[in-house]
PDB file of C-alpha atoms in Angstrom:
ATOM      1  CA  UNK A 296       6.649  11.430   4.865  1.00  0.00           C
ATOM      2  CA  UNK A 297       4.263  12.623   1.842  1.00  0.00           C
ATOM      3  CA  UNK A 298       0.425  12.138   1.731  1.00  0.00           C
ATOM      4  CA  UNK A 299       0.400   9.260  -0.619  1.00  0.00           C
ATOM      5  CA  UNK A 300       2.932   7.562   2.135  1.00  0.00           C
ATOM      6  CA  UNK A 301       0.513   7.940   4.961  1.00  0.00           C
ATOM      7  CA  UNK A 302      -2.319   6.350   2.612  1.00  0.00           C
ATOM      8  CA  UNK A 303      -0.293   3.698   1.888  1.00  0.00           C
ATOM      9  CA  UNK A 304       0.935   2.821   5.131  1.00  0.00           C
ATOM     10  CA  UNK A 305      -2.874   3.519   6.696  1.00  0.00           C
ATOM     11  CA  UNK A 306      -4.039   0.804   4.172  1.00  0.00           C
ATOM     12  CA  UNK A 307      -0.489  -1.531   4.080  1.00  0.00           C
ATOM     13  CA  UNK A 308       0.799  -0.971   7.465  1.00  0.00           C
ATOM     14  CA  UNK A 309       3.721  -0.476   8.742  1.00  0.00           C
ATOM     15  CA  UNK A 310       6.881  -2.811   7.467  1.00  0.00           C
ATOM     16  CA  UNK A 311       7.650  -3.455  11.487  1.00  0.00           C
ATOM     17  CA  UNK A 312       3.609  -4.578  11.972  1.00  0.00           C
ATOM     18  CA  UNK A 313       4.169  -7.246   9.515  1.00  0.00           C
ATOM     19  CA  UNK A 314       7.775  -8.385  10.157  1.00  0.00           C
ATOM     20  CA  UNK A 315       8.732 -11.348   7.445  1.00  0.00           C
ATOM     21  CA  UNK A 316       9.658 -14.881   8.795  1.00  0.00           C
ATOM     22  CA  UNK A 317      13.273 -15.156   8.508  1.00  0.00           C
ATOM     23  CA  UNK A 318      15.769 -18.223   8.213  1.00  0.00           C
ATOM     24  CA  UNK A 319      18.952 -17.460   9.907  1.00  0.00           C
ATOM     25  CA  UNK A 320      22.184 -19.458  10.073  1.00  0.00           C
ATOM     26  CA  UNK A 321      21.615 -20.692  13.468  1.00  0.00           C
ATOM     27  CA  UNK A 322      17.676 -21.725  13.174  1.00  0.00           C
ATOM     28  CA  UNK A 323      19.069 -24.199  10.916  1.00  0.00           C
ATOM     29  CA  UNK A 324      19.595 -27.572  12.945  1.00  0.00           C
ATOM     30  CA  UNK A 325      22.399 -30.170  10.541  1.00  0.00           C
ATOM     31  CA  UNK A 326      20.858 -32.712   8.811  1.00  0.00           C
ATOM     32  CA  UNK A 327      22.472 -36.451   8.742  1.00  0.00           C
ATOM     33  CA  UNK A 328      21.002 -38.287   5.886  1.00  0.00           C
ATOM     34  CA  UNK A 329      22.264 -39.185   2.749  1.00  0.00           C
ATOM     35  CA  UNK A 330      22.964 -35.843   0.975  1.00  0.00           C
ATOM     36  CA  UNK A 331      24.067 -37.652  -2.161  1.00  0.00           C
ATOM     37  CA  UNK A 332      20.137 -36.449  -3.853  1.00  0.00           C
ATOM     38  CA  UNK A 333      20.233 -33.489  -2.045  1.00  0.00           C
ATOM     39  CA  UNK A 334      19.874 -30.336  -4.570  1.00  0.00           C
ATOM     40  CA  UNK A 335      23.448 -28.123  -4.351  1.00  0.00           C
ATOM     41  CA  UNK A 336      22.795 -24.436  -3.241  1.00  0.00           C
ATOM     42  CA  UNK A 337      24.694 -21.568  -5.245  1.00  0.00           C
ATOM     43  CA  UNK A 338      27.304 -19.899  -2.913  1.00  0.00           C
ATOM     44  CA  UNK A 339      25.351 -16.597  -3.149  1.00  0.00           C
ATOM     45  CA  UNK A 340      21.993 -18.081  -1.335  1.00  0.00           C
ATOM     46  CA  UNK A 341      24.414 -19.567   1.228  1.00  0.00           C
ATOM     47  CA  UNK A 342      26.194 -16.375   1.708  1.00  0.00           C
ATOM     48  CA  UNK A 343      22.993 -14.927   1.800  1.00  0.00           C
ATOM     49  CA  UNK A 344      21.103 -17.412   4.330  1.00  0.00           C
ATOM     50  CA  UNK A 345      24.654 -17.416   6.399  1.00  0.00           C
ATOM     51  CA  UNK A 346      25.151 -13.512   6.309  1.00  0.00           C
ATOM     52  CA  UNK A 347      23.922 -10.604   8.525  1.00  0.00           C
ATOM     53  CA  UNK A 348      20.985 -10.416   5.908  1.00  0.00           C
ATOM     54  CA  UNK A 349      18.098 -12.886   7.054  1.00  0.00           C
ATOM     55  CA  UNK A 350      16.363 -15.164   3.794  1.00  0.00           C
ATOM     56  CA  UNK A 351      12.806 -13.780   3.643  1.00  0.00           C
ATOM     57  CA  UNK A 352      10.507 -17.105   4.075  1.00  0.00           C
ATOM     58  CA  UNK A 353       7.045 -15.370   3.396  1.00  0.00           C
ATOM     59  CA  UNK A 354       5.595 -14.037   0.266  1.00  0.00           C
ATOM     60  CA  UNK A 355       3.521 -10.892   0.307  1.00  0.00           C
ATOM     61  CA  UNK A 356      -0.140 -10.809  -1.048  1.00  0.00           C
ATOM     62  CA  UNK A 357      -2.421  -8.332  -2.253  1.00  0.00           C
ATOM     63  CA  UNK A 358      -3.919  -5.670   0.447  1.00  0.00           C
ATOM     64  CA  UNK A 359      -7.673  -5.564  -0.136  1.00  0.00           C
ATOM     65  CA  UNK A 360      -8.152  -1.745  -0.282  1.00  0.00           C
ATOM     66  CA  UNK A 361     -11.748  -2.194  -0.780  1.00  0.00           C
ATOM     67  CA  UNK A 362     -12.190  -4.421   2.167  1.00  0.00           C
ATOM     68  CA  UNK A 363      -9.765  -2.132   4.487  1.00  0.00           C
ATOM     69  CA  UNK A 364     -11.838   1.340   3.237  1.00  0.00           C
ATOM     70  CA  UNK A 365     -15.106  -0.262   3.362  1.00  0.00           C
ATOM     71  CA  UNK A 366     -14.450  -1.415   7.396  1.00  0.00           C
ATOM     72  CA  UNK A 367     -13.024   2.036   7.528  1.00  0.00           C
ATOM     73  CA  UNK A 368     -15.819   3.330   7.037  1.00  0.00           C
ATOM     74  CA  UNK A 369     -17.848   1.547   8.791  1.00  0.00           C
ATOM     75  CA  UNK A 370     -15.836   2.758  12.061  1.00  0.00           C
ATOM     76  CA  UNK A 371     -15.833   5.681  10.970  1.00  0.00           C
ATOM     77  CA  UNK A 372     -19.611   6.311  11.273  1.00  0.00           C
ATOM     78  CA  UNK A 373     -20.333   9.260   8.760  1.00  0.00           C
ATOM     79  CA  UNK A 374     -22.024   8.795   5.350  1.00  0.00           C
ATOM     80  CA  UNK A 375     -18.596   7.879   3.358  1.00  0.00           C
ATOM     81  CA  UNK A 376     -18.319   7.394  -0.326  1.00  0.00           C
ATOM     82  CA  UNK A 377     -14.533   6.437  -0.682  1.00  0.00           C
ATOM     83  CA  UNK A 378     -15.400   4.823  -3.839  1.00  0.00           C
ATOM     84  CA  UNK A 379     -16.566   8.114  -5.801  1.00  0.00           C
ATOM     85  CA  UNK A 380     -14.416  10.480  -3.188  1.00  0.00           C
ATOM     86  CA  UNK A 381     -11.041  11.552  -2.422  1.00  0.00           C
ATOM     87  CA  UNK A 382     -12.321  13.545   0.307  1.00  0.00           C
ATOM     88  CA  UNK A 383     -14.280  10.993   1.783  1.00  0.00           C
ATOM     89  CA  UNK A 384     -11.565   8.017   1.123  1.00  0.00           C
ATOM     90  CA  UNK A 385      -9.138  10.646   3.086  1.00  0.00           C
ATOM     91  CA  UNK A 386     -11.884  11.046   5.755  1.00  0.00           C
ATOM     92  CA  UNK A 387     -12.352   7.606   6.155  1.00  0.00           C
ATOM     93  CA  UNK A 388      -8.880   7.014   6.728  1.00  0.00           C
ATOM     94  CA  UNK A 389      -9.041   9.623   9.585  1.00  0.00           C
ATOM     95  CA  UNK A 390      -6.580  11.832   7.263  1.00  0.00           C
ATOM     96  CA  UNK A 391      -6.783  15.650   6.525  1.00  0.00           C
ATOM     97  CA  UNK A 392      -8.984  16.134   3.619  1.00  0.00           C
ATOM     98  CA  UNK A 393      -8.223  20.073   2.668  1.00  0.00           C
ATOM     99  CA  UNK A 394      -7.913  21.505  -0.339  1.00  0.00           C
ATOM    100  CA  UNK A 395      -4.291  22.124   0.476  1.00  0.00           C
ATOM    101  CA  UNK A 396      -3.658  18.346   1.480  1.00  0.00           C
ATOM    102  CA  UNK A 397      -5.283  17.682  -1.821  1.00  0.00           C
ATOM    103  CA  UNK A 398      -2.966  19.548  -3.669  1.00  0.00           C
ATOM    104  CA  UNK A 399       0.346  18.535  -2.165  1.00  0.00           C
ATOM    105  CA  UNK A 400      -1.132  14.943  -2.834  1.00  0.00           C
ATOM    106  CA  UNK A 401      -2.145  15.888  -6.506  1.00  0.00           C
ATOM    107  CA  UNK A 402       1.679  17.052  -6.605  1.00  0.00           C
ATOM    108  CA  UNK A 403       3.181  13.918  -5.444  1.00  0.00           C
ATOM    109  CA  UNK A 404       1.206  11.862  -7.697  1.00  0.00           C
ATOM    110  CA  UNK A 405       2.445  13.879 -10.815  1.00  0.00           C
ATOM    111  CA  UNK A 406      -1.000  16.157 -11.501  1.00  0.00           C
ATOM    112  CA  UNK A 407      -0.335  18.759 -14.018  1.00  0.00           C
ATOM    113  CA  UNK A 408      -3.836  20.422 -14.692  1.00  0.00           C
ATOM    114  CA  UNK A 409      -5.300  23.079 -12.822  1.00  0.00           C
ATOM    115  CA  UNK A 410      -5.396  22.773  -9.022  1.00  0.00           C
ATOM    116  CA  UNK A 411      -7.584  25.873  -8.776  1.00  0.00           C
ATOM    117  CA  UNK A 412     -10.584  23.529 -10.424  1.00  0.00           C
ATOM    118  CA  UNK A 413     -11.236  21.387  -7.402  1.00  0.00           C
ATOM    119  CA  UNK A 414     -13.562  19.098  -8.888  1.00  0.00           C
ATOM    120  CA  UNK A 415     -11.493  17.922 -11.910  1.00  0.00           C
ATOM    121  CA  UNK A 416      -8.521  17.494  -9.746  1.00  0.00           C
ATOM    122  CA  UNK A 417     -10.769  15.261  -7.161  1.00  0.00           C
ATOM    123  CA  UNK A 418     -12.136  13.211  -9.619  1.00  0.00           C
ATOM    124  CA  UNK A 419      -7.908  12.630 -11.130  1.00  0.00           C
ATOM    125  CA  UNK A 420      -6.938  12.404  -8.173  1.00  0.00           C
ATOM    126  CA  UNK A 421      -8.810   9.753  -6.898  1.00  0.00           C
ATOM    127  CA  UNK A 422      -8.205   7.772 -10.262  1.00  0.00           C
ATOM    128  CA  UNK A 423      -4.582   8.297 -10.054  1.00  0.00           C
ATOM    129  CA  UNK A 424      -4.544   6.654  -6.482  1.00  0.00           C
ATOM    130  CA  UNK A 425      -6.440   4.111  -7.119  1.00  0.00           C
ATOM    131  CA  UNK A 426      -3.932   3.230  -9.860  1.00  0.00           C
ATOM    132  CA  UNK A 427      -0.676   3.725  -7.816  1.00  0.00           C
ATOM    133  CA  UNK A 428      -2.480   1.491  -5.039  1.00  0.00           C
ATOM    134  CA  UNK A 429      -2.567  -1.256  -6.966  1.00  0.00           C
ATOM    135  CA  UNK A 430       1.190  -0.614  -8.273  1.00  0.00           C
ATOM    136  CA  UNK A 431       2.357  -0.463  -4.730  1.00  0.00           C
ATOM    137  CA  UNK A 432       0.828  -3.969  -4.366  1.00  0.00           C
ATOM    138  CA  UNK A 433      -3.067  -2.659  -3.568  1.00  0.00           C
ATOM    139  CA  UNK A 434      -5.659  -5.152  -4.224  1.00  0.00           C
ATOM    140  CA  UNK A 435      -8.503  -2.515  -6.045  1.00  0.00           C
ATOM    141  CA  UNK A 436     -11.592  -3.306  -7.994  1.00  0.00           C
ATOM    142  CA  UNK A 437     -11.201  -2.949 -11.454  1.00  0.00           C
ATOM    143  CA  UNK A 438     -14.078  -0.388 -11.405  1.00  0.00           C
ATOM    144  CA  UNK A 439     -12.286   1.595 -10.323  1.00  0.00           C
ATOM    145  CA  UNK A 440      -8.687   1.148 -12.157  1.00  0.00           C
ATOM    146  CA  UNK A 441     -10.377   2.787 -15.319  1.00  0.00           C
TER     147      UNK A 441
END
């Protein structure tokens, strides 16, 4: 698993902590009223609903990243600025915050300057995960998205 993996599942969870409501063949109990204004159903969705594969029933929504790092940091009980800091986002997360994490994360998230100049790659680095946070579905403060 890479570095920006363990971020995201830190701040997502796991897929098996949130497990999806599903509708399955056999929840469904037969209906006996007139089906004659009843909507028809394509025979993919029924294959789909009658299948091995259970119909998802809930839709996801937005992780607050803010709200998870700032209660992270809270816990956390050192003087944290996650907002201005890779390192301290890392260390609030209760994640390795070397040099050498920071540059296999830098890698991962497609960094091409020089990883020898700490400081420039901190300051990309924490733009450029702020970013792919909110691609991956990451609720972030536009302040910080720029």
């Amino acid at each position: 698993m890479g570095i920006f993996s363990s971020i995201k599942e830190k701040l997502f969870g796991k897929a098996e902590e949130k497990p999806a409501q599903t509708v399955t063949a056999e929840a469904v109990k037969p209906v006996t009223a007139d089906m004659s204004a009843t909507p028809t159903v394509s025979n993919e969705a029924v294959a789909t609903s009658t299948g091995s594969q259970p119909v998802a029933a809930t839709a996801s929504q937005p992780v607050d990243v803010a709200a998870i790092l700032d209660a992270a940091v809270a816990k956390n009980g050192q003087k944290l600025d996650w907002r201005r800091s890779i390192v301290d986002m890392m260390k609030a997360l209760g994640m390795d915050a070397s040099l050498q994490e920071r540059k296999e994360l830098a890698d991962e998230l497609g960094y091409t300057g020089d990883k020898s100049d700490s400081a420039s790659m901190n300051i990309w680095l924490h733009k450029a995960l702020m970013k792919a946070l909110a691609d991956n579905g990451g609720k972030v403060p536009a302040d910080l998205l720029d």
